[in-house]
mmCIF file of C-alpha atoms in Angstrom:
data_model
loop_
_atom_site.group_PDB
_atom_site.id
_atom_site.type_symbol
_atom_site.label_atom_id
_atom_site.label_comp_id
_atom_site.label_asym_id
_atom_site.label_seq_id
_atom_site.Cartn_x
_atom_site.Cartn_y
_atom_site.Cartn_z
ATOM 1 C CA LYS K 25 -28.839 -13.509 -28.584
ATOM 2 C CA ASP K 26 -30.900 -16.159 -26.782
ATOM 3 C CA LEU K 27 -32.605 -17.010 -30.062
ATOM 4 C CA TYR K 28 -29.233 -17.302 -31.797
ATOM 5 C CA GLU K 29 -27.978 -19.675 -29.094
ATOM 6 C CA TYR K 30 -31.207 -21.669 -29.375
ATOM 7 C CA VAL K 31 -30.798 -22.120 -33.132
ATOM 8 C CA LYS K 32 -27.230 -23.306 -32.588
ATOM 9 C CA ASN K 33 -28.027 -25.663 -29.689
ATOM 10 C CA PRO K 34 -31.793 -26.228 -29.250
ATOM 11 C CA GLU K 35 -31.463 -29.364 -27.126
ATOM 12 C CA LEU K 36 -29.651 -27.471 -24.367
ATOM 13 C CA PHE K 37 -32.548 -25.024 -24.090
ATOM 14 C CA ARG K 38 -35.234 -27.713 -24.200
ATOM 15 C CA LYS K 39 -33.379 -29.596 -21.462
ATOM 16 C CA HIS K 40 -33.938 -26.622 -19.174
ATOM 17 C CA GLY K 41 -37.512 -26.099 -20.371
ATOM 18 C CA PHE K 42 -36.814 -22.734 -21.975
ATOM 19 C CA VAL K 43 -37.476 -21.840 -25.607
ATOM 20 C CA PRO K 44 -36.778 -18.217 -26.632
ATOM 21 C CA GLU K 45 -39.505 -16.203 -28.312
ATOM 22 C CA ARG K 46 -39.506 -16.991 -32.060
ATOM 23 C CA LYS K 47 -41.668 -14.012 -33.038
ATOM 24 C CA VAL K 48 -39.786 -10.730 -32.850
ATOM 25 C CA MET K 49 -40.861 -7.216 -33.827
ATOM 26 C CA PHE K 50 -38.202 -4.665 -34.841
ATOM 27 C CA ILE K 51 -39.328 -1.038 -34.603
ATOM 28 C CA GLY K 52 -37.271 1.812 -36.020
ATOM 29 C CA GLU K 53 -37.258 4.454 -38.713
ATOM 30 C CA SER K 54 -35.815 3.845 -42.163
ATOM 31 C CA GLY K 55 -32.055 3.451 -41.942
ATOM 32 C CA SER K 56 -32.065 2.523 -38.247
ATOM 33 C CA GLY K 57 -30.479 -0.889 -38.899
ATOM 34 C CA LYS K 58 -33.463 -3.264 -38.704
ATOM 35 C CA ASN K 59 -32.674 -5.116 -41.909
ATOM 36 C CA ALA K 60 -28.930 -5.119 -41.202
ATOM 37 C CA LEU K 61 -29.531 -6.775 -37.822
ATOM 38 C CA ILE K 62 -31.828 -9.411 -39.326
ATOM 39 C CA LYS K 63 -29.309 -10.091 -42.096
ATOM 40 C CA ALA K 64 -26.526 -10.428 -39.498
ATOM 41 C CA PHE K 65 -28.674 -12.938 -37.572
ATOM 42 C CA SER K 66 -29.230 -14.849 -40.799
ATOM 43 C CA ASN K 67 -25.506 -14.914 -41.570
ATOM 44 C CA GLU K 68 -24.547 -16.087 -38.081
ATOM 45 C CA THR K 69 -27.207 -18.819 -37.869
ATOM 46 C CA GLU K 70 -26.964 -19.760 -41.573
ATOM 47 C CA LEU K 71 -30.748 -19.549 -41.794
ATOM 48 C CA PRO K 72 -32.111 -18.247 -45.108
ATOM 49 C CA ILE K 73 -34.603 -15.376 -45.214
ATOM 50 C CA ILE K 74 -37.952 -15.348 -46.975
ATOM 51 C CA ARG K 75 -38.962 -11.691 -47.106
ATOM 52 C CA VAL K 76 -42.378 -10.264 -47.901
ATOM 53 C CA HIS K 77 -44.142 -6.921 -47.554
ATOM 54 C CA ALA K 78 -47.267 -6.997 -45.353
ATOM 55 C CA SER K 79 -49.408 -5.504 -48.124
ATOM 56 C CA ARG K 80 -49.015 -8.744 -50.111
ATOM 57 C CA PHE K 81 -51.344 -10.545 -47.687
ATOM 58 C CA PHE K 82 -54.262 -8.447 -48.957
ATOM 59 C CA ILE K 83 -53.806 -9.281 -52.632
ATOM 60 C CA ASP K 84 -52.319 -12.794 -52.734
ATOM 61 C CA ASP K 85 -54.679 -15.553 -51.570
ATOM 62 C CA ASP K 86 -51.970 -18.199 -51.951
ATOM 63 C CA LEU K 87 -49.304 -16.296 -50.054
ATOM 64 C CA PHE K 88 -49.422 -18.464 -46.918
ATOM 65 C CA ASP K 89 -49.023 -21.591 -49.008
ATOM 66 C CA SER K 90 -45.947 -20.205 -50.735
ATOM 67 C CA LEU K 91 -44.380 -18.839 -47.517
ATOM 68 C CA PHE K 92 -44.695 -22.147 -45.664
ATOM 69 C CA LYS K 93 -44.358 -24.504 -48.625
ATOM 70 C CA ILE K 94 -40.840 -25.610 -47.664
ATOM 71 C CA ALA K 95 -41.451 -25.566 -43.886
ATOM 72 C CA PRO K 96 -42.104 -29.342 -43.580
ATOM 73 C CA TYR K 97 -38.778 -30.111 -45.277
ATOM 74 C CA ALA K 98 -36.431 -27.298 -44.185
ATOM 75 C CA GLU K 99 -34.186 -27.361 -41.120
ATOM 76 C CA GLY K 100 -35.310 -23.835 -40.485
ATOM 77 C CA TYR K 101 -35.624 -20.367 -42.002
ATOM 78 C CA ILE K 102 -36.525 -16.772 -41.195
ATOM 79 C CA LEU K 103 -39.811 -15.276 -42.360
ATOM 80 C CA GLN K 104 -39.379 -11.501 -42.530
ATOM 81 C CA ILE K 105 -42.557 -9.426 -42.868
ATOM 82 C CA ASP K 106 -41.902 -5.729 -43.525
ATOM 83 C CA SER K 107 -44.267 -2.839 -42.657
ATOM 84 C CA PHE K 108 -46.253 -5.119 -40.357
ATOM 85 C CA GLU K 109 -48.392 -2.191 -39.203
ATOM 86 C CA MET K 110 -50.179 -2.297 -42.572
ATOM 87 C CA LEU K 111 -52.209 -5.248 -41.274
ATOM 88 C CA ASN K 112 -54.071 -2.645 -39.235
ATOM 89 C CA SER K 113 -53.816 0.270 -41.667
ATOM 90 C CA SER K 114 -56.658 2.798 -41.769
ATOM 91 C CA GLU K 115 -55.811 3.440 -45.438
ATOM 92 C CA ILE K 116 -56.940 -0.041 -46.493
ATOM 93 C CA PRO K 117 -60.708 -0.807 -46.404
ATOM 94 C CA ASN K 118 -61.536 -3.331 -43.651
ATOM 95 C CA ALA K 119 -57.807 -3.724 -42.980
ATOM 96 C CA SER K 120 -58.297 -4.156 -39.235
ATOM 97 C CA PHE K 121 -60.823 -6.998 -39.643
ATOM 98 C CA ILE K 122 -58.872 -8.693 -42.446
ATOM 99 C CA GLY K 123 -55.590 -8.058 -40.617
ATOM 100 C CA ASP K 124 -56.829 -9.882 -37.502
ATOM 101 C CA SER K 125 -57.720 -12.877 -39.667
ATOM 102 C CA ILE K 126 -54.295 -12.766 -41.345
ATOM 103 C CA ILE K 127 -52.523 -12.657 -37.974
ATOM 104 C CA ASP K 128 -54.591 -15.592 -36.671
ATOM 105 C CA THR K 129 -53.676 -17.637 -39.753
ATOM 106 C CA LEU K 130 -50.033 -16.626 -39.403
ATOM 107 C CA LEU K 131 -49.948 -17.686 -35.746
ATOM 108 C CA ARG K 132 -51.514 -21.055 -36.589
ATOM 109 C CA HIS K 133 -48.846 -21.750 -39.202
ATOM 110 C CA LEU K 134 -46.064 -20.727 -36.819
ATOM 111 C CA SER K 135 -47.440 -22.986 -34.082
ATOM 112 C CA VAL K 136 -47.288 -25.938 -36.472
ATOM 113 C CA TYR K 137 -43.839 -25.163 -37.901
ATOM 114 C CA GLU K 138 -41.540 -24.466 -34.969
ATOM 115 C CA ASN K 139 -38.557 -24.334 -37.322
ATOM 116 C CA VAL K 140 -39.771 -20.981 -38.734
ATOM 117 C CA ILE K 141 -38.702 -17.742 -37.039
ATOM 118 C CA LEU K 142 -40.829 -14.634 -37.588
ATOM 119 C CA PHE K 143 -39.055 -11.287 -37.768
ATOM 120 C CA ALA K 144 -41.422 -8.373 -38.425
ATOM 121 C CA THR K 145 -40.377 -4.777 -39.037
ATOM 122 C CA SER K 146 -42.208 -1.498 -38.639
ATOM 123 C CA GLU K 147 -41.341 2.185 -38.934
ATOM 124 C CA GLU K 148 -44.498 3.319 -37.143
ATOM 125 C CA ALA K 149 -44.271 2.708 -33.418
ATOM 126 C CA GLU K 150 -47.319 4.915 -32.792
ATOM 127 C CA SER K 151 -49.712 2.878 -34.934
ATOM 128 C CA LEU K 152 -48.511 -0.349 -33.330
ATOM 129 C CA ALA K 153 -48.820 1.044 -29.822
ATOM 130 C CA SER K 154 -52.468 1.870 -30.488
ATOM 131 C CA ASP K 155 -53.165 -1.725 -31.489
ATOM 132 C CA GLU K 156 -52.687 -3.905 -28.432
ATOM 133 C CA TYR K 157 -53.847 -6.932 -30.441
ATOM 134 C CA ILE K 158 -50.771 -6.975 -32.664
ATOM 135 C CA LEU K 159 -48.258 -6.427 -29.891
ATOM 136 C CA SER K 160 -49.784 -8.509 -27.105
ATOM 137 C CA LYS K 161 -51.045 -11.473 -29.132
ATOM 138 C CA CYS K 162 -48.408 -11.721 -31.826
ATOM 139 C CA PHE K 163 -45.216 -10.271 -30.353
ATOM 140 C CA LYS K 164 -43.890 -10.657 -26.840
ATOM 141 C CA LYS K 165 -40.395 -9.707 -27.947
ATOM 142 C CA ILE K 166 -40.123 -6.137 -29.233
ATOM 143 C CA ILE K 167 -36.812 -4.542 -30.171
ATOM 144 C CA THR K 168 -36.720 -0.780 -30.638
ATOM 145 C CA MET K 169 -33.757 0.340 -32.716
ATOM 146 C CA PRO K 170 -32.013 3.218 -30.907
ATOM 147 C CA SER K 171 -30.369 6.202 -32.554
ATOM 148 C CA PRO K 172 -26.544 6.050 -32.480
ATOM 149 C CA ASN K 173 -24.967 7.887 -29.544
ATOM 150 C CA LEU K 174 -22.270 10.558 -29.797
ATOM 151 C CA LYS K 175 -19.357 8.105 -30.004
ATOM 152 C CA GLU K 176 -21.158 5.787 -32.438
ATOM 153 C CA ARG K 177 -22.004 8.712 -34.722
ATOM 154 C CA VAL K 178 -18.311 9.651 -34.882
ATOM 155 C CA GLU K 179 -17.435 6.082 -35.876
ATOM 156 C CA LEU K 180 -20.200 5.992 -38.501
ATOM 157 C CA ILE K 181 -19.155 9.316 -40.045
ATOM 158 C CA LYS K 182 -15.562 8.065 -40.388
ATOM 159 C CA LYS K 183 -16.793 4.762 -41.816
ATOM 160 C CA PHE K 184 -19.000 6.394 -44.459
ATOM 161 C CA ILE K 185 -16.252 8.827 -45.511
ATOM 162 C CA ASN K 186 -14.578 5.691 -46.917
ATOM 163 C CA ASN K 187 -11.038 6.932 -47.659
ATOM 164 C CA PHE K 188 -12.219 10.306 -48.996
ATOM 165 C CA PRO K 189 -9.494 12.826 -47.989
ATOM 166 C CA VAL K 190 -10.382 14.973 -44.954
ATOM 167 C CA ASP K 191 -8.814 18.268 -43.888
ATOM 168 C CA ASP K 192 -6.882 18.099 -40.602
ATOM 169 C CA SER K 193 -9.072 20.814 -39.086
ATOM 170 C CA VAL K 194 -12.238 18.665 -39.238
ATOM 171 C CA ASP K 195 -13.666 18.059 -35.742
ATOM 172 C CA PHE K 196 -15.625 14.795 -35.922
ATOM 173 C CA LYS K 197 -17.006 15.208 -32.412
ATOM 174 C CA ALA K 198 -18.475 18.604 -33.304
ATOM 175 C CA ILE K 199 -20.070 17.130 -36.431
ATOM 176 C CA SER K 200 -21.461 14.262 -34.361
ATOM 177 C CA GLN K 201 -23.019 16.765 -31.955
ATOM 178 C CA THR K 202 -24.987 18.394 -34.760
ATOM 179 C CA TYR K 203 -26.045 14.987 -36.138
ATOM 180 C CA HIS K 204 -27.871 14.213 -32.872
ATOM 181 C CA MET K 205 -30.815 11.748 -33.171
ATOM 182 C CA MET K 206 -29.908 10.896 -36.774
ATOM 183 C CA SER K 207 -30.334 7.281 -37.835
ATOM 184 C CA ILE K 208 -27.568 5.227 -39.466
ATOM 185 C CA GLY K 209 -29.172 5.754 -42.870
ATOM 186 C CA GLU K 210 -29.478 9.514 -42.358
ATOM 187 C CA ILE K 211 -25.822 9.802 -41.333
ATOM 188 C CA LYS K 212 -24.784 7.846 -44.428
ATOM 189 C CA TYR K 213 -26.865 10.209 -46.582
ATOM 190 C CA LEU K 214 -25.383 13.330 -44.928
ATOM 191 C CA VAL K 215 -21.795 12.156 -45.441
ATOM 192 C CA SER K 216 -22.595 11.391 -49.081
ATOM 193 C CA LEU K 217 -24.109 14.866 -49.435
ATOM 194 C CA ALA K 218 -21.016 16.428 -47.839
ATOM 195 C CA LYS K 219 -18.864 14.688 -50.461
ATOM 196 C CA SER K 220 -21.038 16.036 -53.275
ATOM 197 C CA LEU K 221 -20.750 19.568 -51.842
ATOM 198 C CA ALA K 222 -16.964 19.236 -51.842
ATOM 199 C CA HIS K 223 -17.062 18.118 -55.483
ATOM 200 C CA LYS K 224 -19.174 21.155 -56.384
ATOM 201 C CA GLU K 225 -16.460 23.353 -54.880
ATOM 202 C CA ASN K 226 -13.860 21.474 -56.971
ATOM 203 C CA ARG K 227 -12.223 20.202 -53.803
ATOM 204 C CA GLU K 228 -10.845 16.685 -53.489
ATOM 205 C CA TYR K 229 -11.046 16.760 -49.694
ATOM 206 C CA LEU K 230 -13.709 17.421 -47.050
ATOM 207 C CA ILE K 231 -13.772 20.386 -44.680
ATOM 208 C CA GLN K 232 -15.894 20.998 -41.588
ATOM 209 C CA GLU K 233 -18.307 23.254 -43.437
ATOM 210 C CA ASP K 234 -19.222 20.485 -45.897
ATOM 211 C CA PHE K 235 -20.723 18.390 -43.086
ATOM 212 C CA PHE K 236 -22.598 21.357 -41.605
ATOM 213 C CA ASN K 237 -23.894 22.499 -45.006
ATOM 214 C CA ALA K 238 -25.086 18.952 -45.716
ATOM 215 C CA LEU K 239 -27.176 19.069 -42.548
ATOM 216 C CA ASP K 240 -28.489 22.543 -43.430
ATOM 217 C CA SER K 241 -29.592 21.296 -46.835
ATOM 218 C CA LYS K 242 -31.313 18.237 -45.373
ATOM 219 C CA LEU K 243 -33.197 20.140 -42.672
ATOM 220 C CA TYR K 244 -34.065 23.363 -44.462
ATOM 221 C CA GLY K 245 -33.104 23.080 -48.112
ATOM 222 C CA ILE K 246 -31.324 25.828 -50.027
ATOM 223 C CA SER K 247 -33.151 28.989 -51.000
ATOM 224 C CA ASP K 248 -32.271 31.451 -53.748
ATOM 225 C CA LYS K 249 -34.608 34.127 -52.336
ATOM 226 C CA LYS K 250 -33.141 37.608 -52.289
ATOM 227 C CA HIS K 251 -34.059 39.689 -49.248
ATOM 228 C CA SER K 252 -33.665 43.400 -48.714
ATOM 229 C CA LYS K 253 -30.813 44.803 -46.650
ATOM 230 C CA GLU K 254 -33.278 45.769 -43.909
ATOM 231 C CA SER K 255 -34.777 42.242 -43.798
ATOM 232 C CA ARG K 256 -31.327 40.678 -43.549
ATOM 233 C CA LYS K 257 -30.464 43.062 -40.723
ATOM 234 C CA ILE K 258 -33.601 42.080 -38.764
ATOM 235 C CA VAL K 259 -32.897 38.376 -39.332
ATOM 236 C CA ALA K 260 -29.309 38.841 -38.148
ATOM 237 C CA TYR K 261 -30.490 40.507 -34.910
ATOM 238 C CA HIS K 262 -33.128 37.822 -34.439
ATOM 239 C CA GLU K 263 -30.704 34.918 -34.808
ATOM 240 C CA ALA K 264 -28.112 36.698 -32.661
ATOM 241 C CA GLY K 265 -30.738 36.913 -29.915
ATOM 242 C CA HIS K 266 -31.268 33.138 -29.989
ATOM 243 C CA ALA K 267 -27.522 32.531 -30.038
ATOM 244 C CA LEU K 268 -26.649 34.926 -27.210
ATOM 245 C CA VAL K 269 -29.276 33.512 -24.837
ATOM 246 C CA ARG K 270 -28.204 29.966 -25.622
ATOM 247 C CA TYR K 271 -24.545 30.814 -25.132
ATOM 248 C CA LEU K 272 -25.198 32.413 -21.736
ATOM 249 C CA LEU K 273 -27.317 29.507 -20.490
ATOM 250 C CA SER K 274 -25.479 26.471 -21.854
ATOM 251 C CA ASP K 275 -22.192 24.640 -21.489
ATOM 252 C CA GLU K 276 -19.185 26.195 -23.204
ATOM 253 C CA SER K 277 -18.546 22.958 -25.128
ATOM 254 C CA ASP K 278 -21.969 23.077 -26.821
ATOM 255 C CA ILE K 279 -22.071 23.826 -30.540
ATOM 256 C CA LEU K 280 -23.867 26.877 -31.892
ATOM 257 C CA ARG K 281 -24.496 27.174 -35.602
ATOM 258 C CA ILE K 282 -25.950 30.482 -36.760
ATOM 259 C CA ILE K 283 -27.234 31.107 -40.286
ATOM 260 C CA SER K 284 -28.641 34.534 -41.152
ATOM 261 C CA SER K 285 -29.180 33.786 -44.842
ATOM 262 C CA SER K 286 -32.293 32.157 -46.308
ATOM 263 C CA ARG K 287 -32.748 28.416 -45.930
ATOM 264 C CA GLY K 288 -35.941 27.061 -47.441
ATOM 265 C CA ASP K 289 -38.804 29.095 -45.977
ATOM 266 C CA ALA K 290 -36.673 30.298 -43.055
ATOM 267 C CA GLY K 291 -34.903 33.641 -43.155
ATOM 268 C CA GLY K 292 -32.209 32.096 -41.006
ATOM 269 C CA TYR K 293 -31.798 29.770 -38.053
ATOM 270 C CA THR K 294 -29.727 29.046 -34.961
ATOM 271 C CA MET K 295 -28.873 25.447 -34.101
ATOM 272 C CA ALA K 296 -27.737 24.369 -30.652
ATOM 273 C CA ALA K 297 -26.130 20.959 -30.172
ATOM 274 C CA SER K 298 -25.218 19.534 -26.791
ATOM 275 C CA ASN K 299 -21.878 17.953 -26.011
ATOM 276 C CA GLU K 300 -23.566 14.752 -24.795
ATOM 277 C CA ASP K 301 -26.597 12.555 -25.380
ATOM 278 C CA LYS K 302 -28.734 12.976 -22.290
ATOM 279 C CA VAL K 303 -31.408 10.566 -21.132
ATOM 280 C CA VAL K 304 -32.512 12.772 -18.253
ATOM 281 C CA VAL K 305 -32.990 16.527 -18.648
ATOM 282 C CA THR K 306 -33.290 18.806 -15.616
ATOM 283 C CA LYS K 307 -35.952 21.444 -15.115
ATOM 284 C CA GLU K 308 -33.240 24.116 -15.332
ATOM 285 C CA GLU K 309 -32.144 22.806 -18.738
ATOM 286 C CA LEU K 310 -35.735 22.739 -19.998
ATOM 287 C CA LEU K 311 -36.276 26.333 -18.885
ATOM 288 C CA SER K 312 -33.047 27.281 -20.657
ATOM 289 C CA ARG K 313 -34.445 25.779 -23.870
ATOM 290 C CA VAL K 314 -37.608 27.844 -23.494
ATOM 291 C CA CYS K 315 -35.472 30.975 -23.039
ATOM 292 C CA PHE K 316 -33.481 29.991 -26.119
ATOM 293 C CA CYS K 317 -36.694 29.755 -28.179
ATOM 294 C CA TYR K 318 -37.813 33.202 -27.009
ATOM 295 C CA GLY K 319 -34.346 34.691 -27.410
ATOM 296 C CA GLY K 320 -35.026 35.874 -30.935
#
């Protein structure tokens, strides 16, 4: 927001001797909203975006010239570099050494052209965290894209349904509970999958089970394995053990989803979803989770 205000009224900031950081790193998995946020910034500031994948720096010797060619004449623009962690990738020979040189050259260009804003994106927070050079020297402003919370997931599910008819019995809060820690992109995919499952059933409306089955398919796949009656009985007891322990140790408003039929390589599974997104978990709750795991 500071950077947006600076673009709109730079003289006010300079008057007070404060210039916001123009190099920003966005970290988040695919579908977390990195590109949407950068595009929104571009729309609001009316700054165009020049977008390039980090791997291009290794194969295009003239890339810097082309990226900064209009810098002396433009009022300003955004340089977006995707998959920035590739500049230190172990999969590319001498990437670390070459990457350091690329970053140094990039920083020199940005110091000359103060009208260029650098937005970098990465899906791999771990690889960046292990490279203090990239984060400390190049980026002082790091934005980690959070997963939507319970309320936001409800709003996203309704948004992505997009006028598709929904049965009155559908509980969006319950669906949101089971979609815990899903990114925006994953939620969009799951709602799309739920619609396709409804079509396969020749239904022109969505029911609760469509959303749950979409999640089952994403997490575990669908198996056509046929198991013996005795195997199914053992699986049913096993999953019931997980479910019973969880039910006895958790809040009544938590969601339990129990599948005793094959899903992928699993004979069955029991899913527990909390009624809230917790930042702090107590020791008692952690012990309850351990009991839940052993409950089978």
